[in-house]
PDB file of C-alpha atoms in Angstrom:
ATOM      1  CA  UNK A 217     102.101 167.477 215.278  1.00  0.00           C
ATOM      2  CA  UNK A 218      99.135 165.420 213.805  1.00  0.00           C
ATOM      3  CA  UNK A 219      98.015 167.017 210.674  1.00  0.00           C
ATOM      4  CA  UNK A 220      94.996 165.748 209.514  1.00  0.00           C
ATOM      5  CA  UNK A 221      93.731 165.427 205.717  1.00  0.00           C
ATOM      6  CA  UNK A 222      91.053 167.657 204.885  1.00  0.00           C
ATOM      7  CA  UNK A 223      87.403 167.378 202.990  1.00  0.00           C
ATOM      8  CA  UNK A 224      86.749 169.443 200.013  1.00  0.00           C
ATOM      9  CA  UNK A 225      83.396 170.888 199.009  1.00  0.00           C
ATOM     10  CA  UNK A 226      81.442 168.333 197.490  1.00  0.00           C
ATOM     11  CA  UNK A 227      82.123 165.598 200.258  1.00  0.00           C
ATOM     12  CA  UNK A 228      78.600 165.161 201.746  1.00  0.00           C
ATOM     13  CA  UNK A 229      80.289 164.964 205.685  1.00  0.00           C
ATOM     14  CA  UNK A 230      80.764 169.012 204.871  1.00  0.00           C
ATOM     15  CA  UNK A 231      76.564 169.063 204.173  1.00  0.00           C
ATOM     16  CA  UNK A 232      76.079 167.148 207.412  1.00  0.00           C
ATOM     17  CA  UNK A 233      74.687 168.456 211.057  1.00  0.00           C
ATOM     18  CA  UNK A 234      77.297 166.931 213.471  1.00  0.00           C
ATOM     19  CA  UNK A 235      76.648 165.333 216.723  1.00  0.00           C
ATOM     20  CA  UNK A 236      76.926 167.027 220.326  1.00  0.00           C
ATOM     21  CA  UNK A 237      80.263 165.338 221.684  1.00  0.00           C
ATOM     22  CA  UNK A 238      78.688 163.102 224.936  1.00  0.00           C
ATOM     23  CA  UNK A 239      81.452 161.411 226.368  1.00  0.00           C
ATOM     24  CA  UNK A 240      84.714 163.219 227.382  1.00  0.00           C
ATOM     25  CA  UNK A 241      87.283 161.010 226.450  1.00  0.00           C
ATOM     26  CA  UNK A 242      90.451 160.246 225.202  1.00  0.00           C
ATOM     27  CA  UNK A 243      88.999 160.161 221.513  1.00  0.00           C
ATOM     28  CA  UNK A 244      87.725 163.446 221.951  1.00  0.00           C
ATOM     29  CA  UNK A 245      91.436 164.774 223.607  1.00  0.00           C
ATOM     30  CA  UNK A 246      92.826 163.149 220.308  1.00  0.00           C
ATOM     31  CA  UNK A 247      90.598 165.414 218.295  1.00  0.00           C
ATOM     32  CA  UNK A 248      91.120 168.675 219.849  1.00  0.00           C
ATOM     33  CA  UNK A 249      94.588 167.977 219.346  1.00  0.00           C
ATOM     34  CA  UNK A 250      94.471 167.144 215.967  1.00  0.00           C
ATOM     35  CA  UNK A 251      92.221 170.530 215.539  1.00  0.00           C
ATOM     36  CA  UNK A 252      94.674 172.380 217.439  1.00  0.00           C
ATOM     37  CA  UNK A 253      97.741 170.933 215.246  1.00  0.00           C
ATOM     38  CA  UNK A 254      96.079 171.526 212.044  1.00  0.00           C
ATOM     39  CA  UNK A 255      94.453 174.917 212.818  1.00  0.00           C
ATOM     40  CA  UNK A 256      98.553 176.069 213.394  1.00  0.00           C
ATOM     41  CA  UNK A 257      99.800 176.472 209.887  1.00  0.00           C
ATOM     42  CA  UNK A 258     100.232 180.295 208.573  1.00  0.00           C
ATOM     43  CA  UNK A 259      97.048 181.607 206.673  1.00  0.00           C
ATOM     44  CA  UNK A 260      94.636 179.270 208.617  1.00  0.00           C
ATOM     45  CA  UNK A 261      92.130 180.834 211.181  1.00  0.00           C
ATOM     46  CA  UNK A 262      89.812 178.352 212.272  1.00  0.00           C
ATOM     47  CA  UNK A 263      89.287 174.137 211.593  1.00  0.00           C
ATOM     48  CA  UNK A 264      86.036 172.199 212.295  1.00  0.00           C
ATOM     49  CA  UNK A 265      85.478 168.476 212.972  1.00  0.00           C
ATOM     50  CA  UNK A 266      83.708 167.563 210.180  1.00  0.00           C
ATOM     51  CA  UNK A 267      86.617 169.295 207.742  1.00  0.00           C
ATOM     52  CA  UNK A 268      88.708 166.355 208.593  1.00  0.00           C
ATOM     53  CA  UNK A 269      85.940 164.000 208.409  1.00  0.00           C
ATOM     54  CA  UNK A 270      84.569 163.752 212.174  1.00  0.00           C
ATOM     55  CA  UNK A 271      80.958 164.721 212.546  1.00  0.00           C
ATOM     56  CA  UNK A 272      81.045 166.178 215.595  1.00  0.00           C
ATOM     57  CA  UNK A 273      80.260 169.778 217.135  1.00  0.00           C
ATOM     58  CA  UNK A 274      84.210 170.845 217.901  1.00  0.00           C
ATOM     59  CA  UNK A 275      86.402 173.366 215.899  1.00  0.00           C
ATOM     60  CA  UNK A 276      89.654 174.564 216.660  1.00  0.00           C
ATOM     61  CA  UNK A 277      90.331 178.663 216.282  1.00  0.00           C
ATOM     62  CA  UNK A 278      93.828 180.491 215.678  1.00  0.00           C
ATOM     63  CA  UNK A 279      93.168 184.178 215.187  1.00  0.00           C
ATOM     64  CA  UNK A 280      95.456 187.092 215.918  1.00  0.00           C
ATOM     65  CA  UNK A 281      97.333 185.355 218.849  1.00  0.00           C
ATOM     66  CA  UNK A 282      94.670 183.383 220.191  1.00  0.00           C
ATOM     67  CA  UNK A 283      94.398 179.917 219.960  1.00  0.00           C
ATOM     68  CA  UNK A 284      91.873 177.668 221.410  1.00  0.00           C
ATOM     69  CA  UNK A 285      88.920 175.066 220.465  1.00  0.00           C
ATOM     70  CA  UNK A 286      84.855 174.831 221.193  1.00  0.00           C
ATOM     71  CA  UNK A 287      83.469 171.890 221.948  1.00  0.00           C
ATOM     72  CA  UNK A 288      79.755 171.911 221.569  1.00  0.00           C
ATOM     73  CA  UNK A 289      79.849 175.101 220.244  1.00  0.00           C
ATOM     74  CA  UNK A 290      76.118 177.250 220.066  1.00  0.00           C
ATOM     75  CA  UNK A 291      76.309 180.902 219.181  1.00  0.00           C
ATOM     76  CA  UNK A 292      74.791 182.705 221.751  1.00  0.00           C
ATOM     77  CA  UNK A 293      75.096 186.328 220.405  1.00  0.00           C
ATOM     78  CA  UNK A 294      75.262 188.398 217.053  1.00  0.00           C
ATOM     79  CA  UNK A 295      75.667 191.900 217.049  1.00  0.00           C
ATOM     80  CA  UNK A 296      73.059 193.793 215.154  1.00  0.00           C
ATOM     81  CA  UNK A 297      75.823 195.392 213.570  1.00  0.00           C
ATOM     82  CA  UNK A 298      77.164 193.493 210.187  1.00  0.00           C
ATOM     83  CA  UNK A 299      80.057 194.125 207.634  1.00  0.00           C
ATOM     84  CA  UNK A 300      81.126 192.379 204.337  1.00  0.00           C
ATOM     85  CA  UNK A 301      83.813 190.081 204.900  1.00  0.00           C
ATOM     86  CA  UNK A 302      86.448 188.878 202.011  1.00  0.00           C
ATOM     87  CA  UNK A 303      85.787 185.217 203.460  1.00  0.00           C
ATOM     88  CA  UNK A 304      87.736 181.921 202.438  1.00  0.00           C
ATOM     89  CA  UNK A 305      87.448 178.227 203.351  1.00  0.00           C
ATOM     90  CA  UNK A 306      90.093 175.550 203.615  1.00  0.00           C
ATOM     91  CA  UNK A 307      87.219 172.817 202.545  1.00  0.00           C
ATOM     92  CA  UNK A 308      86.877 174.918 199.542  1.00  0.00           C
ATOM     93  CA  UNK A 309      90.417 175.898 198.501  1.00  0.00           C
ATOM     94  CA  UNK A 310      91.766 179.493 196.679  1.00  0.00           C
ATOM     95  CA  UNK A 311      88.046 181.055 196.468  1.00  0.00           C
ATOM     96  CA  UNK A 312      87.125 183.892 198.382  1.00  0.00           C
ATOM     97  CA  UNK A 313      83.984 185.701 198.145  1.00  0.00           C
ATOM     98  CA  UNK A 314      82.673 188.948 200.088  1.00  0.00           C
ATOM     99  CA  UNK A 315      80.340 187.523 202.795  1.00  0.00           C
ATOM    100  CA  UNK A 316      78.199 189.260 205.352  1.00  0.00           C
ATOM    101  CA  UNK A 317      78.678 188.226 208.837  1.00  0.00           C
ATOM    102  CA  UNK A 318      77.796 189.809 212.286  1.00  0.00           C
ATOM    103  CA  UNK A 319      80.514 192.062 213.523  1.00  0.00           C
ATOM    104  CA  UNK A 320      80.814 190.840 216.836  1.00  0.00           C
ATOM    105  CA  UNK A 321      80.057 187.327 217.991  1.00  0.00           C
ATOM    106  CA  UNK A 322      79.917 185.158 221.094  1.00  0.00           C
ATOM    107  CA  UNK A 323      80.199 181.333 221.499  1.00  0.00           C
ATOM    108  CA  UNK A 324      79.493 179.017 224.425  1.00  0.00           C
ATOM    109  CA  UNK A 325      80.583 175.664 225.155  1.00  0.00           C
ATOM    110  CA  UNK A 326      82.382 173.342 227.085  1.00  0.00           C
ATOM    111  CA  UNK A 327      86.187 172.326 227.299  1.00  0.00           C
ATOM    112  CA  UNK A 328      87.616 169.004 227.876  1.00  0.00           C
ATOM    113  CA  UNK A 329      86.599 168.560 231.150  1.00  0.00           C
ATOM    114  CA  UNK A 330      83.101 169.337 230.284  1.00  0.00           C
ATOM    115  CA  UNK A 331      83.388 172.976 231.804  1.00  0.00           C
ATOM    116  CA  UNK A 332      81.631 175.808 230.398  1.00  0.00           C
ATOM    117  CA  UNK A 333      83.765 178.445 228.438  1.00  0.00           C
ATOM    118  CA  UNK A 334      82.513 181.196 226.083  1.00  0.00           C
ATOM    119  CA  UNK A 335      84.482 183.229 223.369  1.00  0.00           C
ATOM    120  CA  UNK A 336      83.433 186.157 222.719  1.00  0.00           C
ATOM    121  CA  UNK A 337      85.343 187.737 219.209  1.00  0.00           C
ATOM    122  CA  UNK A 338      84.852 190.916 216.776  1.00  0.00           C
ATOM    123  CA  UNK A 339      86.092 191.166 213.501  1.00  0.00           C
ATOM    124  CA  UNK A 340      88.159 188.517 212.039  1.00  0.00           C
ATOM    125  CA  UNK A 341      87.294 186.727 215.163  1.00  0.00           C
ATOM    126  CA  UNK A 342      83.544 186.843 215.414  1.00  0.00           C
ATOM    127  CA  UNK A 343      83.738 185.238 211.457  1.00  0.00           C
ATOM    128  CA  UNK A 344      85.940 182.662 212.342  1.00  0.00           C
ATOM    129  CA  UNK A 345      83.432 181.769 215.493  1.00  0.00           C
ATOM    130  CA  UNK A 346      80.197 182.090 213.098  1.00  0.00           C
ATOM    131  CA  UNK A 347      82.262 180.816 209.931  1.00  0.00           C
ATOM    132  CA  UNK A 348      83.193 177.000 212.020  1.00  0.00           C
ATOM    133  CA  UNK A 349      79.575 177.022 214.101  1.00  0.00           C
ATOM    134  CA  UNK A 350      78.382 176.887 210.538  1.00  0.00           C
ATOM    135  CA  UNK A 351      80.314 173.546 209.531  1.00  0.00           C
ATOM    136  CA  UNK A 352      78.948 171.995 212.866  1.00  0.00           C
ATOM    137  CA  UNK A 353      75.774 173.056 211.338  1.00  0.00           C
ATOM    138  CA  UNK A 354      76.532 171.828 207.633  1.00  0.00           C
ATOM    139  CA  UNK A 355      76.612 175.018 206.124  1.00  0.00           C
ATOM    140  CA  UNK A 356      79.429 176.265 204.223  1.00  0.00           C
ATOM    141  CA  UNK A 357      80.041 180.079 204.111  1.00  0.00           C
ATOM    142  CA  UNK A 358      79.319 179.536 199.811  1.00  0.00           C
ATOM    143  CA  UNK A 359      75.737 179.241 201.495  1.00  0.00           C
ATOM    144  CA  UNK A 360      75.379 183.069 203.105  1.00  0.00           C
ATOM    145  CA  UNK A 361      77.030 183.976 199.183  1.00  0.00           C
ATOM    146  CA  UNK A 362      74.392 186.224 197.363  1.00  0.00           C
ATOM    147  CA  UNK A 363      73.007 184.085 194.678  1.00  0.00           C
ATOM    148  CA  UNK A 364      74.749 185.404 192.295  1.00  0.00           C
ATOM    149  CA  UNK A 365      77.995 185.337 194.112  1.00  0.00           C
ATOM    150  CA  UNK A 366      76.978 181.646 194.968  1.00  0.00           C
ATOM    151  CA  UNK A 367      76.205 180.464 191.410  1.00  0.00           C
ATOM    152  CA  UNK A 368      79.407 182.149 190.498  1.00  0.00           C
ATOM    153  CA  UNK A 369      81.492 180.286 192.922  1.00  0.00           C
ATOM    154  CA  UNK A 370      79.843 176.848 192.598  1.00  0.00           C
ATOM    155  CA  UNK A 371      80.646 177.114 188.788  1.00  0.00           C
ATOM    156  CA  UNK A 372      84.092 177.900 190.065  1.00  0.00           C
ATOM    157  CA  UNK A 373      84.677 175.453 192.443  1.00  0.00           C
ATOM    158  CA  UNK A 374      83.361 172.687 189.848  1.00  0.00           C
ATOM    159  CA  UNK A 375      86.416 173.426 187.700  1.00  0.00           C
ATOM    160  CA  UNK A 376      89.080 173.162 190.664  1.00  0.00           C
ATOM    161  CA  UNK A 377      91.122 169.574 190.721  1.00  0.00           C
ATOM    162  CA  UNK A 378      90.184 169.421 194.514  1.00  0.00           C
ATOM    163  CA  UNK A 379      86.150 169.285 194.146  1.00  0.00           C
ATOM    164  CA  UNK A 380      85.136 165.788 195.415  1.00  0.00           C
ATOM    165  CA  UNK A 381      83.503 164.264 192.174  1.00  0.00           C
ATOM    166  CA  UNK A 382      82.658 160.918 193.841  1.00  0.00           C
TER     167      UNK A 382
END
């Protein structure tokens, strides 16, 4: 089992867009291993690339029983229908804040052989898929916080010995 160190809020690869994965290779296999080994421990629901420093679009997901990983990940559908979430971040350790995401979600990409595959989640799920497609995107879920909720949490998050302060 590889488990890979993780980047805490404040490290600037979290604030980065990452690159569409090109070449199908044994790097990339490496990767979605490491994703899928690191995603396993208890309380963990979903890891993306650039969380262990690797700026490109792949997360791994372990939610209820299902495990898997998106590479090139694009959300393809929202449902109209939202709820507020209790919502957490491993980049951003022991804060949770109530976060409004879309109830049900759907995600296309492509597997390891560069086939198409789509996950399709509700719930805890459909977070997880919009919460990771967000880190390929740079965006942490502290950035869908209410302002207040947001100013609030960065002023917490400031005081915590894991905030990169580099």
């Amino acid at each position: 089992m590889a488990m890979r160190e993780l980047r805490y809020f404040g490290d600037p690869v979290l604030k980065s867009g990452c690159d569409p994965v090109t070449t199908f290779d044994s790097r990339i296999e490496a990767l979605v291993k490491d994703l899928l080994d690191s995603v396993q421990p208890e309380g963990r629901a979903g890891l993306a690339a650039p969380q262990i420093g690797v700026g490109l679009r792949v997360f791994s997901y372990d939610v209820g029983g299902l495990t898997g990983y998106v590479i090139n990940p694009e959300i393809t559908h929202l449902s109209e229908e939202t709820h507020e979430i209790g919502e957490g971040c491993l980049s951003v350790p022991e804060l949770w804040y109530p976060t409004v995401r879309a109830k049900q979600a759907v995600v296309r990409g492509v597997d390891l052989r560069n086939e198409p595959i789509e996950v399709e989640g509700v719930d805890v799920l459909a977070q997880c898929l919009q919460h990771e497609t967000d880190h390929l995107d740079g965006k942490l879920y502290l950035d869908r916080l209410t302002p207040e909720r947001k100013k609030q949490a960065l002023r917490e998050a400031r005081g915590k010995d894991w905030f990169w302060n580099r």
